[in-house]
PDB file of C-alpha atoms and ligand atoms in Angstrom:
ATOM      1  CA  MET A 831      87.805 -30.360  16.286  1.00  0.00           C
ATOM      2  CA  SER A 832      87.639 -31.952  19.552  1.00  0.00           C
ATOM      3  CA  HIS A 833      88.906 -28.281  21.026  1.00  0.00           C
ATOM      4  CA  LEU A 834      85.562 -27.280  19.427  1.00  0.00           C
ATOM      5  CA  ARG A 835      83.728 -29.885  20.549  1.00  0.00           C
ATOM      6  CA  ASP A 836      85.120 -29.117  24.225  1.00  0.00           C
ATOM      7  CA  LEU A 837      83.893 -25.546  23.724  1.00  0.00           C
ATOM      8  CA  TYR A 838      80.793 -26.107  22.753  1.00  0.00           C
ATOM      9  CA  GLN A 839      80.050 -28.417  25.522  1.00  0.00           C
ATOM     10  CA  GLU A 840      80.951 -25.555  27.858  1.00  0.00           C
ATOM     11  CA  VAL A 841      78.591 -23.394  26.127  1.00  0.00           C
ATOM     12  CA  ILE A 842      75.797 -25.890  27.199  1.00  0.00           C
ATOM     13  CA  LEU A 843      77.033 -26.895  30.653  1.00  0.00           C
ATOM     14  CA  ASP A 844      76.903 -23.030  30.932  1.00  0.00           C
ATOM     15  CA  HIS A 845      73.071 -23.082  29.878  1.00  0.00           C
ATOM     16  CA  SER A 846      72.143 -25.748  31.648  1.00  0.00           C
ATOM     17  CA  LYS A 847      73.460 -24.468  35.164  1.00  0.00           C
ATOM     18  CA  SER A 848      72.403 -20.973  34.856  1.00  0.00           C
ATOM     19  CA  PRO A 849      69.992 -20.968  32.165  1.00  0.00           C
ATOM     20  CA  ARG A 850      69.287 -17.689  31.088  1.00  0.00           C
ATOM     21  CA  ASN A 851      65.622 -15.866  30.891  1.00  0.00           C
ATOM     22  CA  PHE A 852      64.462 -18.516  33.449  1.00  0.00           C
ATOM     23  CA  SER A 853      61.390 -17.407  34.842  1.00  0.00           C
ATOM     24  CA  GLU A 854      57.538 -16.954  34.049  1.00  0.00           C
ATOM     25  CA  LEU A 855      57.028 -13.658  32.136  1.00  0.00           C
ATOM     26  CA  CYS A 856      54.448 -11.999  33.544  1.00  0.00           C
ATOM     27  CA  ASP A 857      53.177  -9.472  30.933  1.00  0.00           C
ATOM     28  CA  ALA A 858      53.473 -12.687  28.574  1.00  0.00           C
ATOM     29  CA  ASN A 859      50.552 -13.010  25.966  1.00  0.00           C
ATOM     30  CA  ARG A 860      50.945 -16.131  24.791  1.00  0.00           C
ATOM     31  CA  LYS A 861      52.221 -19.598  26.610  1.00  0.00           C
ATOM     32  CA  ALA A 862      52.561 -23.252  25.456  1.00  0.00           C
ATOM     33  CA  ASP A 863      53.849 -26.539  27.350  1.00  0.00           C
ATOM     34  CA  GLY A 864      56.238 -28.987  25.816  1.00  0.00           C
ATOM     35  CA  HIS A 865      56.862 -32.386  26.962  1.00  0.00           C
ATOM     36  CA  ASN A 866      59.624 -34.940  25.650  1.00  0.00           C
ATOM     37  CA  PRO A 867      58.331 -38.270  27.180  1.00  0.00           C
ATOM     38  CA  LEU A 868      61.809 -40.008  25.994  1.00  0.00           C
ATOM     39  CA  CYS A 869      63.926 -38.096  28.074  1.00  0.00           C
ATOM     40  CA  GLY A 870      61.145 -36.645  30.685  1.00  0.00           C
ATOM     41  CA  ASP A 871      61.948 -32.995  29.903  1.00  0.00           C
ATOM     42  CA  LYS A 872      59.078 -30.298  30.492  1.00  0.00           C
ATOM     43  CA  VAL A 873      59.525 -26.434  29.359  1.00  0.00           C
ATOM     44  CA  THR A 874      56.650 -23.891  29.380  1.00  0.00           C
ATOM     45  CA  VAL A 875      57.813 -21.089  27.030  1.00  0.00           C
ATOM     46  CA  TYR A 876      55.807 -17.540  27.357  1.00  0.00           C
ATOM     47  CA  LEU A 877      56.118 -15.227  24.883  1.00  0.00           C
ATOM     48  CA  LYS A 878      54.940 -11.044  24.696  1.00  0.00           C
ATOM     49  CA  LEU A 879      54.281 -10.732  21.217  1.00  0.00           C
ATOM     50  CA  ASN A 880      53.534  -6.931  19.977  1.00  0.00           C
ATOM     51  CA  ASP A 881      53.431  -6.093  16.254  1.00  0.00           C
ATOM     52  CA  GLY A 882      54.516  -9.130  14.605  1.00  0.00           C
ATOM     53  CA  MET A 883      58.056  -9.195  16.823  1.00  0.00           C
ATOM     54  CA  VAL A 884      59.167 -11.133  19.834  1.00  0.00           C
ATOM     55  CA  GLU A 885      59.241  -8.307  21.895  1.00  0.00           C
ATOM     56  CA  ASP A 886      60.169 -10.789  25.256  1.00  0.00           C
ATOM     57  CA  VAL A 887      60.177 -14.400  25.842  1.00  0.00           C
ATOM     58  CA  SER A 888      61.144 -16.350  28.686  1.00  0.00           C
ATOM     59  CA  PHE A 889      60.783 -20.565  29.893  1.00  0.00           C
ATOM     60  CA  THR A 890      60.551 -22.558  32.915  1.00  0.00           C
ATOM     61  CA  GLY A 891      60.584 -26.212  33.303  1.00  0.00           C
ATOM     62  CA  VAL A 892      62.504 -29.059  34.093  1.00  0.00           C
ATOM     63  CA  GLY A 893      65.250 -31.420  32.185  1.00  0.00           C
ATOM     64  CA  CYS A 894      68.617 -32.435  30.930  1.00  0.00           C
ATOM     65  CA  ALA A 895      71.370 -30.241  30.437  1.00  0.00           C
ATOM     66  CA  ILE A 896      70.847 -30.420  26.400  1.00  0.00           C
ATOM     67  CA  SER A 897      66.744 -28.973  26.359  1.00  0.00           C
ATOM     68  CA  THR A 898      67.752 -26.899  29.104  1.00  0.00           C
ATOM     69  CA  ALA A 899      70.918 -25.286  27.301  1.00  0.00           C
ATOM     70  CA  SER A 900      68.633 -25.619  24.324  1.00  0.00           C
ATOM     71  CA  ALA A 901      66.064 -23.413  25.716  1.00  0.00           C
ATOM     72  CA  SER A 902      68.444 -20.982  27.256  1.00  0.00           C
ATOM     73  CA  LEU A 903      69.756 -20.340  24.334  1.00  0.00           C
ATOM     74  CA  MET A 904      66.388 -20.300  22.011  1.00  0.00           C
ATOM     75  CA  THR A 905      65.087 -17.374  23.895  1.00  0.00           C
ATOM     76  CA  GLN A 906      68.546 -15.701  23.429  1.00  0.00           C
ATOM     77  CA  ALA A 907      68.404 -16.279  19.720  1.00  0.00           C
ATOM     78  CA  VAL A 908      64.856 -15.315  19.131  1.00  0.00           C
ATOM     79  CA  LYS A 909      64.388 -11.990  21.454  1.00  0.00           C
ATOM     80  CA  GLY A 910      63.549  -9.275  19.403  1.00  0.00           C
ATOM     81  CA  LYS A 911      62.718 -11.138  16.103  1.00  0.00           C
ATOM     82  CA  SER A 912      60.010 -10.753  13.947  1.00  0.00           C
ATOM     83  CA  LEU A 913      57.985 -14.206  13.809  1.00  0.00           C
ATOM     84  CA  ALA A 914      59.055 -14.874  10.106  1.00  0.00           C
ATOM     85  CA  ALA A 915      62.654 -14.576  11.430  1.00  0.00           C
ATOM     86  CA  ALA A 916      62.184 -16.712  14.529  1.00  0.00           C
ATOM     87  CA  ASN A 917      60.182 -19.712  12.254  1.00  0.00           C
ATOM     88  CA  GLU A 918      63.024 -19.384  10.119  1.00  0.00           C
ATOM     89  CA  LEU A 919      66.031 -19.748  12.683  1.00  0.00           C
ATOM     90  CA  PHE A 920      63.696 -22.811  13.870  1.00  0.00           C
ATOM     91  CA  ASN A 921      64.016 -24.508  10.691  1.00  0.00           C
ATOM     92  CA  ARG A 922      67.636 -24.038  10.359  1.00  0.00           C
ATOM     93  CA  PHE A 923      68.250 -25.441  13.916  1.00  0.00           C
ATOM     94  CA  HIS A 924      66.331 -28.350  13.072  1.00  0.00           C
ATOM     95  CA  GLY A 925      68.442 -28.652  10.174  1.00  0.00           C
ATOM     96  CA  LEU A 926      71.469 -28.912  12.114  1.00  0.00           C
ATOM     97  CA  VAL A 927      70.409 -31.227  15.064  1.00  0.00           C
ATOM     98  CA  THR A 928      69.351 -33.446  12.014  1.00  0.00           C
ATOM     99  CA  GLY A 929      72.105 -33.335  10.467  1.00  0.00           C
ATOM    100  CA  LYS A 930      70.704 -32.010   7.001  1.00  0.00           C
ATOM    101  CA  ILE A 931      72.695 -28.968   7.221  1.00  0.00           C
ATOM    102  CA  ASP A 932      76.257 -29.062   8.349  1.00  0.00           C
ATOM    103  CA  GLU A 933      77.326 -25.676   8.103  1.00  0.00           C
ATOM    104  CA  GLU A 934      76.808 -22.624  10.970  1.00  0.00           C
ATOM    105  CA  GLN A 935      74.383 -20.926   8.222  1.00  0.00           C
ATOM    106  CA  ASN A 936      74.254 -17.603  10.993  1.00  0.00           C
ATOM    107  CA  LEU A 937      73.053 -19.792  13.831  1.00  0.00           C
ATOM    108  CA  GLY A 938      75.191 -18.114  16.069  1.00  0.00           C
ATOM    109  CA  GLU A 939      75.703 -19.909  19.393  1.00  0.00           C
ATOM    110  CA  LEU A 940      72.961 -22.564  18.525  1.00  0.00           C
ATOM    111  CA  VAL A 941      75.842 -23.881  16.686  1.00  0.00           C
ATOM    112  CA  VAL A 942      76.852 -25.562  19.636  1.00  0.00           C
ATOM    113  CA  PHE A 943      74.334 -28.360  19.486  1.00  0.00           C
ATOM    114  CA  GLN A 944      75.576 -29.616  16.138  1.00  0.00           C
ATOM    115  CA  GLY A 945      77.404 -32.892  17.937  1.00  0.00           C
ATOM    116  CA  VAL A 946      73.406 -33.618  19.210  1.00  0.00           C
ATOM    117  CA  SER A 947      72.731 -34.735  15.352  1.00  0.00           C
ATOM    118  CA  GLU A 948      74.899 -37.858  16.286  1.00  0.00           C
ATOM    119  CA  PHE A 949      72.598 -38.710  18.625  1.00  0.00           C
ATOM    120  CA  PRO A 950      69.246 -39.082  17.579  1.00  0.00           C
ATOM    121  CA  VAL A 951      67.794 -39.775  20.903  1.00  0.00           C
ATOM    122  CA  ARG A 952      69.166 -36.399  22.039  1.00  0.00           C
ATOM    123  CA  VAL A 953      67.453 -34.635  19.033  1.00  0.00           C
ATOM    124  CA  LYS A 954      64.121 -34.551  20.612  1.00  0.00           C
ATOM    125  CA  CYS A 955      65.809 -32.672  23.872  1.00  0.00           C
ATOM    126  CA  ALA A 956      67.446 -30.261  21.585  1.00  0.00           C
ATOM    127  CA  THR A 957      64.433 -29.215  19.921  1.00  0.00           C
ATOM    128  CA  LEU A 958      61.536 -29.224  22.759  1.00  0.00           C
ATOM    129  CA  ALA A 959      61.814 -25.755  23.476  1.00  0.00           C
ATOM    130  CA  TRP A 960      61.846 -24.593  19.675  1.00  0.00           C
ATOM    131  CA  HIS A 961      58.762 -27.205  19.034  1.00  0.00           C
ATOM    132  CA  THR A 962      57.207 -25.552  22.035  1.00  0.00           C
ATOM    133  CA  LEU A 963      58.134 -21.987  20.717  1.00  0.00           C
ATOM    134  CA  GLN A 964      56.465 -22.740  17.552  1.00  0.00           C
ATOM    135  CA  SER A 965      53.392 -24.172  18.882  1.00  0.00           C
ATOM    136  CA  ALA A 966      53.192 -20.986  21.176  1.00  0.00           C
ATOM    137  CA  LEU A 967      53.428 -18.952  17.975  1.00  0.00           C
ATOM    138  CA  GLU A 968      50.861 -20.660  16.027  1.00  0.00           C
ATOM    139  CA  LYS A 969      48.142 -20.078  18.551  1.00  0.00           C
ATOM    140  CA  ALA A 970      49.405 -15.931  18.286  1.00  0.00           C
ATOM    141  CA  GLU A 971      48.780 -16.332  14.360  1.00  0.00           C
ATOM    142  CA  GLY A 972      45.220 -17.774  15.054  1.00  0.00           C
ATOM    143  CA  SER A 973      43.749 -15.438  17.641  1.00  0.00           C
ATOM    144  CA  ILE A 974      44.724 -11.745  16.213  1.00  0.00           C
ATOM    145  CA  SER A 975      43.948  -9.402  19.096  1.00  0.00           C
ATOM    146  CA  LYS A 976      41.614  -6.364  18.009  1.00  0.00           C
ATOM    147  CA  GLU A 977      43.555  -4.171  19.947  1.00  0.00           C
TER     148      GLU A 977
HETATM  149 ZN1  LIG B 193      66.131 -34.431  27.620  1.00  0.00          ZN
END
């Protein structure tokens, strides 16, 4: 168990030090800002939606290791997924970090945030990027392009 925990720490550290998809997406068609006042984390999520699919996704921002690593892993997890699949993943991830589910449930690498459920203060850090993604997706639903 503690070995597993070390491994999880390593993944989080790696993603916080060199976050993936950390840039503005110049051809994004959706964008949302998120802020976690408890910790001071700020994130902007950029989305390129095409035909109900997350064709591309990136983020920028400043925050603690957990929020940055979570945003980085989130972009990897939802890229190429349908909106429904991305929402579904968010629900499972939220269940994981709030301790409502304790199994992996096809979360892949996202399972590294399992330990966060023991630190309620950190849950907002881990879910910030996901909530921001959610609001970017909701904007999309309300404004379907007529092209
Ligand atoms: Zn934080």
